[in-house]
Short mmCIF file of C-alpha atoms in Angstrom, two decimals:
data_model
loop_
_atom_site.label_atom_id
_atom_site.label_comp_id
_atom_site.label_asym_id
_atom_site.label_seq_id
_atom_site.Cartn_x
_atom_site.Cartn_y
_atom_site.Cartn_z
CA MET A 1 13.49 10.65 -29.07
CA LYS A 2 14.44 8.54 -26.07
CA ILE A 3 12.39 9.24 -22.95
CA GLY A 4 11.98 7.96 -19.42
CA VAL A 5 8.70 7.27 -17.65
CA PHE A 6 8.80 7.10 -13.87
CA ASP A 7 6.12 5.75 -11.60
CA SER A 8 5.92 4.58 -7.99
CA GLY A 9 4.98 1.12 -9.23
CA ILE A 10 2.93 -0.51 -11.96
CA GLY A 11 0.08 2.05 -12.08
CA GLY A 12 2.07 4.23 -14.46
CA LEU A 13 1.65 1.54 -17.11
CA SER A 14 -1.72 3.19 -17.82
CA VAL A 15 0.21 6.33 -18.78
CA LEU A 16 2.85 4.33 -20.66
CA LYS A 17 0.05 2.68 -22.64
CA SER A 18 -1.18 6.07 -23.90
CA LEU A 19 2.36 7.24 -24.68
CA TYR A 20 3.19 4.00 -26.47
CA GLU A 21 0.01 3.92 -28.52
CA ALA A 22 0.44 7.55 -29.59
CA ASN A 23 3.60 6.61 -31.55
CA LEU A 24 5.59 9.70 -30.60
CA PHE A 25 8.90 8.25 -29.37
CA ASP A 26 11.75 5.99 -30.50
CA GLU A 27 12.59 4.48 -27.15
CA ILE A 28 10.83 4.51 -23.77
CA ILE A 29 12.46 3.45 -20.51
CA TYR A 30 9.91 2.71 -17.79
CA TYR A 31 11.06 2.58 -14.18
CA GLY A 32 8.70 1.59 -11.36
CA ASP A 33 9.73 1.88 -7.71
CA THR A 34 7.86 -1.33 -6.93
CA ALA A 35 9.91 -2.02 -3.77
CA ARG A 36 8.52 1.09 -2.08
CA VAL A 37 5.11 1.51 -3.69
CA PRO A 38 2.67 3.12 -2.85
CA TYR A 39 3.73 6.76 -2.56
CA GLY A 40 0.19 8.11 -2.06
CA VAL A 41 0.10 7.29 1.65
CA LYS A 42 3.60 8.62 2.41
CA ASP A 43 4.89 12.01 3.57
CA LYS A 44 6.31 14.77 1.40
CA ASP A 45 10.00 14.40 2.36
CA THR A 46 9.96 10.68 1.67
CA ILE A 47 8.27 11.14 -1.71
CA ILE A 48 10.83 13.80 -2.73
CA LYS A 49 13.75 11.61 -1.62
CA PHE A 50 12.47 8.64 -3.62
CA CYS A 51 11.89 10.80 -6.73
CA LEU A 52 15.44 12.21 -6.59
CA GLU A 53 16.74 8.64 -6.35
CA ALA A 54 14.69 7.79 -9.45
CA LEU A 55 16.29 10.72 -11.28
CA ASP A 56 19.71 9.27 -10.42
CA PHE A 57 18.55 5.93 -11.77
CA PHE A 58 17.73 7.43 -15.17
CA GLU A 59 21.09 9.20 -15.51
CA LYS A 60 22.91 6.30 -17.18
CA PHE A 61 20.31 6.03 -19.95
CA GLN A 62 20.86 9.54 -21.32
CA ILE A 63 17.16 10.16 -21.86
CA GLU A 64 16.05 13.38 -23.54
CA MET A 65 12.85 13.86 -21.54
CA LEU A 66 11.32 12.46 -18.37
CA ILE A 67 7.62 11.91 -17.71
CA ILE A 68 6.48 11.58 -14.11
CA ALA A 69 3.50 9.27 -14.51
CA CYS A 70 2.65 9.16 -10.80
CA ASN A 71 0.32 11.95 -9.70
CA THR A 72 1.64 11.94 -6.12
CA ALA A 73 5.24 12.26 -7.34
CA SER A 74 4.19 15.00 -9.78
CA ALA A 75 2.46 16.86 -6.96
CA TYR A 76 5.41 16.91 -4.58
CA ALA A 77 8.60 16.51 -6.53
CA LEU A 78 8.23 18.07 -9.99
CA ASP A 79 9.84 21.42 -9.12
CA ILE A 80 12.74 19.83 -7.27
CA LEU A 81 13.32 17.29 -10.04
CA ARG A 82 13.43 20.10 -12.62
CA LYS A 83 16.02 21.97 -10.53
CA ASN A 84 18.17 18.84 -10.48
CA ALA A 85 17.97 17.93 -14.16
CA ASN A 86 19.00 19.42 -17.50
CA ILE A 87 16.29 17.74 -19.58
CA PRO A 88 12.59 18.64 -19.77
CA ILE A 89 10.52 16.93 -17.08
CA TYR A 90 6.74 16.78 -17.31
CA GLY A 91 4.24 15.62 -14.74
CA VAL A 92 0.68 14.50 -15.24
CA ILE A 93 -0.92 17.33 -13.25
CA ASP A 94 -0.36 20.18 -15.72
CA ALA A 95 -1.54 17.87 -18.47
CA GLY A 96 -4.67 16.92 -16.53
CA VAL A 97 -5.52 20.57 -15.90
CA GLU A 98 -5.07 21.41 -19.61
CA ALA A 99 -7.31 18.50 -20.62
CA THR A 100 -9.97 19.63 -18.15
CA LYS A 101 -9.92 23.17 -19.61
CA LYS A 102 -10.52 21.74 -23.06
CA ALA A 103 -13.28 19.39 -21.88
CA LEU A 104 -15.40 22.03 -20.15
CA LYS A 105 -17.37 24.88 -21.69
CA SER A 106 -17.58 27.26 -18.74
CA LYS A 107 -15.56 28.12 -15.65
CA ASP A 108 -18.66 27.49 -13.50
CA GLU A 109 -18.92 23.83 -14.31
CA ARG A 110 -18.27 21.43 -11.46
CA ILE A 111 -14.92 19.64 -11.27
CA LEU A 112 -14.23 16.71 -8.98
CA VAL A 113 -10.62 15.61 -8.51
CA ILE A 114 -10.15 12.10 -7.12
CA ALA A 115 -6.69 10.94 -6.06
CA THR A 116 -4.60 9.50 -3.24
CA LYS A 117 -4.49 11.29 0.12
CA ALA A 118 -1.02 12.69 -0.60
CA THR A 119 -2.01 14.12 -4.00
CA ILE A 120 -5.17 15.71 -2.58
CA ASN A 121 -3.29 17.11 0.43
CA SER A 122 -0.70 18.71 -1.86
CA GLN A 123 -3.52 20.91 -3.26
CA GLU A 124 -1.65 21.00 -6.59
CA TYR A 125 -4.67 20.21 -8.77
CA GLN A 126 -6.97 22.48 -6.79
CA LYS A 127 -4.58 25.46 -6.94
CA ARG A 128 -3.96 25.10 -10.68
CA LEU A 129 -7.66 24.73 -11.48
CA ILE A 130 -8.54 27.80 -9.41
CA ASP A 131 -5.68 29.70 -11.10
CA GLN A 132 -7.36 28.84 -14.41
CA GLY A 133 -10.53 30.52 -13.19
CA PHE A 134 -12.61 27.49 -12.29
CA THR A 135 -14.99 28.29 -9.45
CA ARG A 136 -16.38 24.91 -8.46
CA VAL A 137 -13.52 22.59 -7.67
CA GLU A 138 -13.98 19.73 -5.24
CA ALA A 139 -11.21 17.30 -4.30
CA LEU A 140 -11.67 13.92 -2.67
CA ALA A 141 -9.10 11.39 -1.47
CA THR A 142 -10.30 7.99 -2.71
CA GLY A 143 -7.20 6.04 -1.78
CA LEU A 144 -8.92 2.68 -1.48
CA PHE A 145 -9.42 2.59 -5.24
CA VAL A 146 -5.67 1.91 -5.55
CA PRO A 147 -5.59 -1.45 -3.72
CA ILE A 148 -9.02 -2.26 -5.18
CA VAL A 149 -7.56 -1.95 -8.70
CA GLU A 150 -4.44 -3.87 -7.65
CA GLU A 151 -6.77 -6.63 -6.41
CA GLY A 152 -8.10 -6.77 -9.98
CA ILE A 153 -11.54 -5.43 -9.11
CA PHE A 154 -12.77 -3.16 -11.91
CA GLU A 155 -16.54 -3.61 -11.51
CA GLY A 156 -19.19 -5.36 -9.43
CA GLU A 157 -20.99 -5.09 -6.14
CA PHE A 158 -18.00 -4.40 -3.90
CA LEU A 159 -16.74 -1.60 -6.16
CA GLN A 160 -20.28 -0.16 -6.18
CA SER A 161 -20.14 -0.12 -2.40
CA ALA A 162 -16.74 1.63 -2.47
CA MET A 163 -18.06 4.26 -4.91
CA LYS A 164 -21.11 4.79 -2.72
CA TYR A 165 -18.84 5.13 0.34
CA TYR A 166 -16.83 7.89 -1.33
CA PHE A 167 -19.40 9.62 -3.53
CA GLU A 168 -22.63 9.43 -1.56
CA LYS A 169 -22.46 13.08 -0.52
CA VAL A 170 -20.82 14.37 -3.70
CA GLN A 171 -22.76 16.28 -6.35
CA THR A 172 -22.43 14.87 -9.86
CA PRO A 173 -19.51 16.71 -11.48
CA ASP A 174 -19.24 17.92 -15.07
CA ALA A 175 -15.65 16.71 -15.15
CA LEU A 176 -14.09 13.97 -13.05
CA ILE A 177 -10.28 14.07 -12.99
CA LEU A 178 -8.84 10.60 -12.47
CA ALA A 179 -5.77 11.96 -10.70
CA CYS A 180 -4.11 8.62 -9.98
CA THR A 181 -2.65 6.22 -12.52
CA HIS A 182 -4.72 3.35 -11.15
CA PHE A 183 -8.09 4.99 -11.72
CA PRO A 184 -8.34 4.59 -15.53
CA PHE A 185 -9.05 0.92 -14.83
CA LEU A 186 -12.26 2.05 -13.15
CA MET A 187 -13.31 4.34 -16.03
CA LYS A 188 -16.25 2.22 -17.10
CA SER A 189 -17.60 1.82 -13.56
CA LEU A 190 -17.00 5.47 -12.68
CA GLY A 191 -18.62 6.52 -15.95
CA ASN A 192 -21.68 4.39 -15.20
CA TYR A 193 -21.86 5.69 -11.63
CA PHE A 194 -21.87 9.38 -12.56
CA GLY A 195 -23.63 9.08 -15.92
CA LYS A 196 -22.81 10.27 -19.42
CA ASN A 197 -22.86 13.99 -18.61
CA THR A 198 -19.67 13.65 -16.57
CA LYS A 199 -16.50 13.92 -18.63
CA LEU A 200 -13.69 11.67 -17.42
CA ILE A 201 -10.14 13.06 -17.56
CA HIS A 202 -7.45 10.37 -18.01
CA SER A 203 -3.82 11.27 -17.15
CA GLY A 204 -2.36 9.15 -19.95
CA ASP A 205 -4.46 10.67 -22.72
CA ALA A 206 -3.96 14.12 -21.19
CA ILE A 207 -0.15 13.88 -21.20
CA VAL A 208 -0.11 12.72 -24.83
CA GLU A 209 -2.06 15.80 -25.94
CA PHE A 210 0.02 18.01 -23.67
CA LEU A 211 3.35 16.73 -25.05
CA LYS A 212 2.21 16.95 -28.66
CA GLU A 213 1.62 20.66 -28.11
CA LYS A 214 4.51 21.53 -25.81
CA GLN A 215 7.17 19.53 -27.59
CA LYS A 216 5.73 19.68 -31.13
CA LEU A 217 5.87 15.90 -31.32
CA ILE A 218 4.66 14.15 -34.43
CA PHE A 219 3.41 10.68 -35.23
CA LYS A 220 6.08 8.08 -36.05
CA GLU A 221 5.67 5.03 -38.23
CA ASN A 222 7.45 2.66 -35.87
CA LYS A 223 6.45 1.68 -32.37
CA ALA A 224 8.87 2.73 -29.62
CA ILE A 225 11.32 0.20 -28.21
CA LEU A 226 10.33 -0.43 -24.58
CA HIS A 227 12.60 -1.19 -21.61
CA PHE A 228 11.32 -2.06 -18.16
CA TYR A 229 13.10 -1.59 -14.85
CA ALA A 230 11.84 -1.90 -11.28
CA SER A 231 13.30 -1.59 -7.80
CA SER A 232 11.94 -5.09 -7.07
CA ASP A 233 10.28 -7.96 -8.92
CA VAL A 234 10.82 -6.66 -12.45
CA GLN A 235 9.40 -9.88 -13.90
CA SER A 236 6.02 -9.17 -12.37
CA LEU A 237 6.10 -5.65 -13.86
CA LYS A 238 6.98 -7.04 -17.29
CA ASN A 239 4.17 -9.59 -17.11
CA THR A 240 1.64 -6.91 -16.25
CA ALA A 241 3.00 -4.63 -18.98
CA LYS A 242 2.63 -7.40 -21.57
CA ILE A 243 -1.04 -7.79 -20.72
CA TRP A 244 -1.91 -4.09 -20.40
CA LEU A 245 -0.01 -2.99 -23.49
CA ASN A 246 -0.95 -6.01 -25.61
CA LEU A 247 2.71 -6.76 -26.34
CA MET B 1 14.92 -6.91 29.55
CA LYS B 2 15.38 -4.61 26.58
CA ILE B 3 13.67 -5.79 23.40
CA GLY B 4 13.05 -4.65 19.85
CA VAL B 5 9.77 -4.81 17.97
CA PHE B 6 9.93 -4.61 14.20
CA ASP B 7 7.07 -3.99 11.83
CA SER B 8 6.68 -2.91 8.22
CA GLY B 9 4.83 0.18 9.42
CA ILE B 10 2.35 1.20 12.08
CA GLY B 11 0.26 -1.99 12.10
CA GLY B 12 2.67 -3.60 14.56
CA LEU B 13 1.49 -1.14 17.18
CA SER B 14 -1.37 -3.60 17.78
CA VAL B 15 1.29 -6.15 18.81
CA LEU B 16 3.26 -3.54 20.78
CA LYS B 17 0.07 -2.68 22.67
CA SER B 18 -0.29 -6.27 23.88
CA LEU B 19 3.42 -6.49 24.79
CA TYR B 20 3.30 -3.16 26.61
CA GLU B 21 0.16 -3.92 28.54
CA ALA B 22 1.49 -7.31 29.63
CA ASN B 23 4.24 -5.59 31.68
CA LEU B 24 6.99 -8.04 30.82
CA PHE B 25 9.84 -5.78 29.70
CA ASP B 26 11.96 -2.87 30.91
CA GLU B 27 12.48 -1.17 27.59
CA ILE B 28 10.91 -1.63 24.15
CA ILE B 29 12.30 -0.17 20.94
CA TYR B 30 9.75 -0.10 18.14
CA TYR B 31 10.94 0.33 14.56
CA GLY B 32 8.48 0.71 11.66
CA ASP B 33 9.66 0.70 8.05
CA THR B 34 7.03 3.31 7.19
CA ALA B 35 8.91 4.53 4.10
CA ARG B 36 8.46 1.19 2.37
CA VAL B 37 5.23 -0.13 3.87
CA PRO B 38 3.31 -2.31 2.96
CA TYR B 39 5.31 -5.55 2.72
CA GLY B 40 2.26 -7.76 2.11
CA VAL B 41 2.08 -6.98 -1.61
CA LYS B 42 5.82 -7.36 -2.25
CA ASP B 43 7.99 -10.27 -3.34
CA LYS B 44 10.02 -12.59 -1.13
CA ASP B 45 13.50 -11.24 -1.98
CA THR B 46 12.46 -7.67 -1.30
CA ILE B 47 10.87 -8.59 2.03
CA ILE B 48 14.00 -10.48 3.14
CA LYS B 49 16.27 -7.59 2.11
CA PHE B 50 14.19 -5.08 4.07
CA CYS B 51 14.12 -7.33 7.16
CA LEU B 52 17.91 -7.76 7.14
CA GLU B 53 18.24 -3.97 6.95
CA ALA B 54 15.95 -3.71 9.96
CA LEU B 55 18.19 -6.14 11.84
CA ASP B 56 21.14 -3.83 11.10
CA PHE B 57 19.09 -0.92 12.40
CA PHE B 58 18.59 -2.61 15.78
CA GLU B 59 22.28 -3.44 16.23
CA LYS B 60 23.23 -0.18 17.93
CA PHE B 61 20.57 -0.61 20.64
CA GLN B 62 21.96 -3.85 22.04
CA ILE B 63 18.55 -5.42 22.47
CA GLU B 64 18.27 -8.84 24.12
CA MET B 65 15.37 -10.12 22.02
CA LEU B 66 13.62 -9.15 18.79
CA ILE B 67 9.93 -9.58 18.01
CA ILE B 68 8.86 -9.54 14.36
CA ALA B 69 5.36 -8.09 14.66
CA CYS B 70 4.65 -8.20 10.92
CA ASN B 71 3.15 -11.50 9.75
CA THR B 72 4.54 -11.12 6.23
CA ALA B 73 8.06 -10.48 7.56
CA SER B 74 7.67 -13.41 9.98
CA ALA B 75 6.59 -15.65 7.11
CA TYR B 76 9.52 -14.92 4.82
CA ALA B 77 12.44 -13.69 6.88
CA LEU B 78 12.38 -15.32 10.32
CA ASP B 79 14.84 -18.13 9.53
CA ILE B 80 17.29 -15.81 7.76
CA LEU B 81 17.10 -13.24 10.55
CA ARG B 82 17.85 -15.93 13.13
CA LYS B 83 20.90 -17.04 11.14
CA ASN B 84 22.16 -13.46 11.16
CA ALA B 85 21.61 -12.66 14.83
CA ASN B 86 22.88 -13.87 18.19
CA ILE B 87 19.76 -12.96 20.17
CA PRO B 88 16.41 -14.79 20.26
CA ILE B 89 14.06 -13.66 17.49
CA TYR B 90 10.36 -14.50 17.60
CA GLY B 91 7.73 -14.01 14.92
CA VAL B 92 3.98 -13.89 15.30
CA ILE B 93 3.24 -17.02 13.28
CA ASP B 94 4.46 -19.64 15.78
CA ALA B 95 2.61 -17.72 18.47
CA GLY B 96 -0.59 -17.61 16.41
CA VAL B 97 -0.43 -21.35 15.77
CA GLU B 98 0.10 -22.05 19.50
CA ALA B 99 -2.85 -19.85 20.43
CA THR B 100 -5.04 -21.62 17.87
CA LYS B 101 -4.10 -25.02 19.35
CA LYS B 102 -5.18 -23.81 22.77
CA ALA B 103 -8.41 -22.27 21.49
CA LEU B 104 -9.71 -25.36 19.70
CA LYS B 105 -10.91 -28.63 21.19
CA SER B 106 -10.41 -30.97 18.25
CA LYS B 107 -8.14 -31.26 15.22
CA ASP B 108 -11.20 -31.47 12.98
CA GLU B 109 -12.44 -28.00 13.77
CA ARG B 110 -12.36 -25.50 10.93
CA ILE B 111 -9.59 -22.88 10.85
CA LEU B 112 -9.62 -19.86 8.56
CA VAL B 113 -6.39 -17.85 8.21
CA ILE B 114 -6.82 -14.35 6.81
CA ALA B 115 -3.75 -12.30 5.86
CA THR B 116 -2.02 -10.36 3.09
CA LYS B 117 -1.35 -12.03 -0.23
CA ALA B 118 2.35 -12.49 0.59
CA THR B 119 1.65 -14.14 3.96
CA ILE B 120 -0.92 -16.51 2.45
CA ASN B 121 1.35 -17.36 -0.49
CA SER B 122 4.19 -18.22 1.89
CA GLN B 123 2.01 -21.10 3.20
CA GLU B 124 3.73 -20.72 6.59
CA TYR B 125 0.52 -20.75 8.68
CA GLN B 126 -1.04 -23.51 6.62
CA LYS B 127 2.05 -25.77 6.87
CA ARG B 128 2.43 -25.29 10.62
CA LEU B 129 -1.27 -25.91 11.30
CA ILE B 130 -1.24 -29.08 9.22
CA ASP B 131 1.96 -30.18 11.02
CA GLN B 132 0.01 -29.80 14.25
CA GLY B 133 -2.57 -32.25 12.94
CA PHE B 134 -5.35 -29.86 11.96
CA THR B 135 -7.33 -31.24 9.05
CA ARG B 136 -9.52 -28.34 7.99
CA VAL B 137 -7.35 -25.33 7.29
CA GLU B 138 -8.45 -22.68 4.83
CA ALA B 139 -6.39 -19.61 3.97
CA LEU B 140 -7.66 -16.47 2.33
CA ALA B 141 -5.81 -13.34 1.21
CA THR B 142 -7.90 -10.39 2.39
CA GLY B 143 -5.39 -7.69 1.55
CA LEU B 144 -7.94 -4.90 1.21
CA PHE B 145 -8.56 -4.97 4.94
CA VAL B 146 -5.12 -3.33 5.36
CA PRO B 147 -5.89 -0.07 3.51
CA ILE B 148 -9.44 -0.19 4.88
CA VAL B 149 -8.06 -0.13 8.43
CA GLU B 150 -5.51 2.55 7.48
CA GLU B 151 -8.45 4.61 6.16
CA GLY B 152 -9.89 4.37 9.69
CA ILE B 153 -12.83 2.19 8.71
CA PHE B 154 -13.50 -0.33 11.49
CA GLU B 155 -17.25 -0.87 10.98
CA GLY B 156 -20.20 0.14 8.80
CA GLU B 157 -21.78 -0.59 5.45
CA PHE B 158 -18.64 -0.47 3.32
CA LEU B 159 -16.75 -2.85 5.62
CA GLN B 160 -19.78 -5.16 5.54
CA SER B 161 -19.53 -5.15 1.77
CA ALA B 162 -15.80 -5.94 1.94
CA MET B 163 -16.43 -8.83 4.34
CA LYS B 164 -19.18 -10.14 2.06
CA TYR B 165 -16.82 -9.85 -0.92
CA TYR B 166 -14.20 -12.00 0.81
CA PHE B 167 -16.27 -14.36 2.93
CA GLU B 168 -19.40 -15.01 0.86
CA LYS B 169 -18.25 -18.48 -0.16
CA VAL B 170 -16.44 -19.33 3.06
CA GLN B 171 -17.88 -21.68 5.67
CA THR B 172 -18.04 -20.24 9.17
CA PRO B 173 -14.79 -21.26 10.88
CA ASP B 174 -14.31 -22.38 14.49
CA ALA B 175 -11.17 -20.26 14.69
CA LEU B 176 -10.32 -17.19 12.63
CA ILE B 177 -6.61 -16.32 12.70
CA LEU B 178 -6.12 -12.58 12.21
CA ALA B 179 -2.74 -13.08 10.55
CA CYS B 180 -2.01 -9.43 9.87
CA THR B 181 -1.30 -6.75 12.43
CA HIS B 182 -4.01 -4.52 10.99
CA PHE B 183 -6.84 -6.97 11.46
CA PRO B 184 -7.30 -6.69 15.25
CA PHE B 185 -8.94 -3.33 14.53
CA LEU B 186 -11.69 -5.23 12.76
CA MET B 187 -12.18 -7.73 15.61
CA LYS B 188 -15.61 -6.46 16.57
CA SER B 189 -16.93 -6.41 13.00
CA LEU B 190 -15.34 -9.78 12.14
CA GLY B 191 -16.74 -11.22 15.36
CA ASN B 192 -20.22 -9.96 14.50
CA TYR B 193 -19.94 -11.25 10.94
CA PHE B 194 -19.02 -14.83 11.90
CA GLY B 195 -20.91 -15.01 15.18
CA LYS B 196 -19.93 -15.96 18.70
CA ASN B 197 -18.96 -19.56 17.91
CA THR B 198 -15.91 -18.38 15.97
CA LYS B 199 -12.84 -17.82 18.13
CA LEU B 200 -10.68 -14.92 17.00
CA ILE B 201 -6.89 -15.33 17.27
CA HIS B 202 -5.03 -12.03 17.80
CA SER B 203 -1.26 -11.93 17.06
CA GLY B 204 -0.50 -9.53 19.90
CA ASP B 205 -2.22 -11.57 22.62
CA ALA B 206 -0.79 -14.75 21.11
CA ILE B 207 2.81 -13.52 21.25
CA VAL B 208 2.45 -12.42 24.86
CA GLU B 209 1.32 -15.90 25.92
CA PHE B 210 3.99 -17.48 23.74
CA LEU B 211 6.81 -15.39 25.21
CA LYS B 212 5.66 -15.91 28.79
CA GLU B 213 6.07 -19.64 28.24
CA LYS B 214 9.17 -19.72 26.05
CA GLN B 215 11.15 -17.10 27.89
CA LYS B 216 9.68 -17.63 31.38
CA LEU B 217 8.83 -13.97 31.57
CA ILE B 218 7.12 -12.60 34.61
CA PHE B 219 4.97 -9.57 35.37
CA LYS B 220 6.86 -6.40 36.27
CA GLU B 221 5.60 -3.57 38.44
CA ASN B 222 6.76 -0.80 36.13
CA LYS B 223 5.67 -0.09 32.60
CA ALA B 224 8.36 -0.46 29.92
CA ILE B 225 10.12 2.63 28.60
CA LEU B 226 9.12 3.00 24.94
CA HIS B 227 11.20 4.35 22.05
CA PHE B 228 9.84 4.87 18.54
CA TYR B 229 11.79 4.89 15.28
CA ALA B 230 10.61 4.87 11.67
CA SER B 231 12.19 4.97 8.23
CA SER B 232 9.99 8.00 7.46
CA ASP B 233 7.59 10.33 9.24
CA VAL B 234 8.33 9.19 12.79
CA GLN B 235 6.09 11.92 14.18
CA SER B 236 3.05 10.40 12.56
CA LEU B 237 4.01 7.00 14.04
CA LYS B 238 4.39 8.55 17.50
CA ASN B 239 1.02 10.27 17.24
CA THR B 240 -0.70 7.03 16.30
CA ALA B 241 1.12 5.17 19.07
CA LYS B 242 -0.04 7.73 21.65
CA ILE B 243 -3.66 7.16 20.68
CA TRP B 244 -3.51 3.36 20.34
CA LEU B 245 -1.49 2.78 23.48
CA ASN B 246 -3.23 5.45 25.58
CA LEU B 247 0.08 7.12 26.41
#
């Protein structure tokens, strides 16, 4: 199966990594809109416009499925993308909600969703979690974690200070949804901050489990062939991909 | 005189504020490329492409002068923009260098330039300062200050931690060039951090002085008429402008 993975930039490589390592596909085309990244601080109409342009981009590749790796794009554009396409399109939000359901024992356990401002404002995670019967859902925009990760800061004193800034008044959750592709890079530090009783939900791992079920995908012997495209500076994307995916 | 002010987003409003308050112009058209902000993390070719598109945008307004408020755009695109236009175009870098010359007594005083990664990598400030005979020029990419300012954080414990992260190993400079339009919002905190012997150079104030000299501009009785345009979410730009400019 030949699939596309779309992200606003390089963050989606954390989702690609999970998809690639799961050995479910023959060919994966990754496209990052690096010229216009980040989406998480932009308005709904702009995000939708950019996502529709990405859909056009994928047309020539005749992919059989499209994964929207970016949480902000998934939050605002998934429905519109589906209306404009004749292939299955999956976002990371449904997958993240499914993974959270599996990770928690009761509907009264505390869930904390952390994401960009745009993703949080869309209320998509919150609505879906409440629809599933969860009663204690808190959502927090922690947008500074995006440039912090892009700066290459994954631990240390400054990150501690950023976590304190955001989480000082937050009660320790039973599940923490990392609802932005950049946040898996902070898993260790976030895990240490909240302690071992907090389950961390990772979009990449969540979408792999989700697709296995929804699309009845099975393990393949061979690794997928990867192609990388970007709206600017594709070499920089490829370099990062090589490191992150151990290519 | 009718002029244009271009910025990658809303940060240039700090430059517009200085231009507006100086009462030098009849009409000012501000254009922010909010759909594709920030430029400071992007590559040279992309920045140049976006700046040339901005030049096209201004064509219909028949402006008599264009100010590039964004330091990153000034660093990479000023020469190319000038080649493609038949009006004077000024960037904030020459102005910042002029202001630094005036602020310091000797060429041996320490200068620290702080800016986005792209502006620092362009070496434009460093080259110009060294051309002017300065012998102690240090440049530091402090890109996280951009999202920190956009988050509305202008002081407090977390900002202290960010300043410590960047400046811990830096010697106190005699002049600190705030080479990004966002940084004037941190003037008070940066001033407190380095102490009163460090002179802070502000792009907006620098360009006003620069233009007065270069263009022999004089004080006008009436305030300029302002027009705001943006590549996305112009309402949000207008709202911010109203607050920042006390309109």
